[in-house]
């Protein structure tokens, strides 16, 4: 399994939270050979690669099962199940940590944001139709009507793009939005 997961650097407290154990347990693991990136001392915290620790836990569980192969099979199955559960909990905790750190996006958030994008776009396009209908009767040429349609279409897409930017890029600034030759910034 080594290399299958990209690990993150964690300190002792963060690692303990992911595995739902105490920091004393992490210290015991280190004594038993748990891999670390940097040894802690004099105010410098231990640094662990989460993927390396998960691999180490799996390897220890496999060795434990192999050593107890001659023992009661139900004991081995329970230990094996406990190991799989611990690894699964660690992976789930790591995914939760990634979500909390905004490293990944939940599927539900992405769907909600896409729905909002589509709603803003639909509103803009509906407004576009009303504006064109009202103004087209006073226009003299097809190119003039086409230019109005292009301008209003770009305005609808720009408003939807800005809304998506506000949701996905918190540091997003509307003043940084590029305005193309045919584009106009959205109104109010």
GROMACS .gro file of N, CA and C in nm, residues 151 154-156 158-159 161-162 174 177-180 182-188:
model
   60
  151UNK      N    1  -2.398   4.169  -2.568
  151UNK     CA    2  -2.368   4.242  -2.445
  151UNK      C    3  -2.447   4.185  -2.327
  154UNK      N    4  -2.318   3.829  -2.234
  154UNK     CA    5  -2.193   3.839  -2.158
  154UNK      C    6  -2.218   3.888  -2.016
  155UNK      N    7  -2.311   3.979  -2.000
  155UNK     CA    8  -2.345   4.030  -1.867
  155UNK      C    9  -2.400   3.916  -1.780
  156UNK      N   10  -2.486   3.831  -1.836
  156UNK     CA   11  -2.544   3.718  -1.760
  156UNK      C   12  -2.435   3.619  -1.719
  158UNK      N   13  -2.112   3.681  -1.692
  158UNK     CA   14  -2.019   3.745  -1.598
  158UNK      C   15  -2.077   3.743  -1.457
  159UNK      N   16  -2.207   3.769  -1.444
  159UNK     CA   17  -2.269   3.766  -1.311
  159UNK      C   18  -2.263   3.626  -1.251
  161UNK      N   19  -2.043   3.390  -1.328
  161UNK     CA   20  -1.902   3.361  -1.300
  161UNK      C   21  -1.856   3.430  -1.171
  162UNK      N   22  -1.898   3.553  -1.151
  162UNK     CA   23  -1.864   3.625  -1.028
  162UNK      C   24  -1.922   3.556  -0.905
  174UNK      N   25  -1.400   4.112  -0.715
  174UNK     CA   26  -1.473   4.145  -0.838
  174UNK      C   27  -1.396   4.244  -0.924
  177UNK      N   28  -1.177   4.094  -1.202
  177UNK     CA   29  -1.240   4.023  -1.313
  177UNK      C   30  -1.200   4.086  -1.446
  178UNK      N   31  -1.152   4.003  -1.539
  178UNK     CA   32  -1.122   4.058  -1.671
  178UNK      C   33  -1.251   4.091  -1.745
  179UNK      N   34  -1.254   4.203  -1.810
  179UNK     CA   35  -1.369   4.241  -1.890
  179UNK      C   36  -1.324   4.243  -2.034
  180UNK      N   37  -1.378   4.150  -2.112
  180UNK     CA   38  -1.337   4.137  -2.251
  180UNK      C   39  -1.397   4.247  -2.338
  182UNK      N   40  -1.621   4.233  -2.568
  182UNK     CA   41  -1.767   4.228  -2.579
  182UNK      C   42  -1.834   4.220  -2.443
  183UNK      N   43  -1.758   4.223  -2.336
  183UNK     CA   44  -1.816   4.202  -2.204
  183UNK      C   45  -1.835   4.335  -2.133
  184UNK      N   46  -1.936   4.337  -2.052
  184UNK     CA   47  -1.963   4.449  -1.962
  184UNK      C   48  -1.975   4.390  -1.822
  185UNK      N   49  -1.926   4.458  -1.721
  185UNK     CA   50  -1.945   4.407  -1.586
  185UNK      C   51  -2.092   4.402  -1.551
  186UNK      N   52  -2.132   4.307  -1.466
  186UNK     CA   53  -2.273   4.297  -1.430
  186UNK      C   54  -2.320   4.421  -1.355
  187UNK      N   55  -2.445   4.455  -1.375
  187UNK     CA   56  -2.501   4.571  -1.306
  187UNK      C   57  -2.537   4.532  -1.164
  188UNK      N   58  -2.521   4.630  -1.072
  188UNK     CA   59  -2.557   4.624  -0.933
  188UNK      C   60  -2.580   4.495  -0.878
   0.00000   0.00000   0.00000
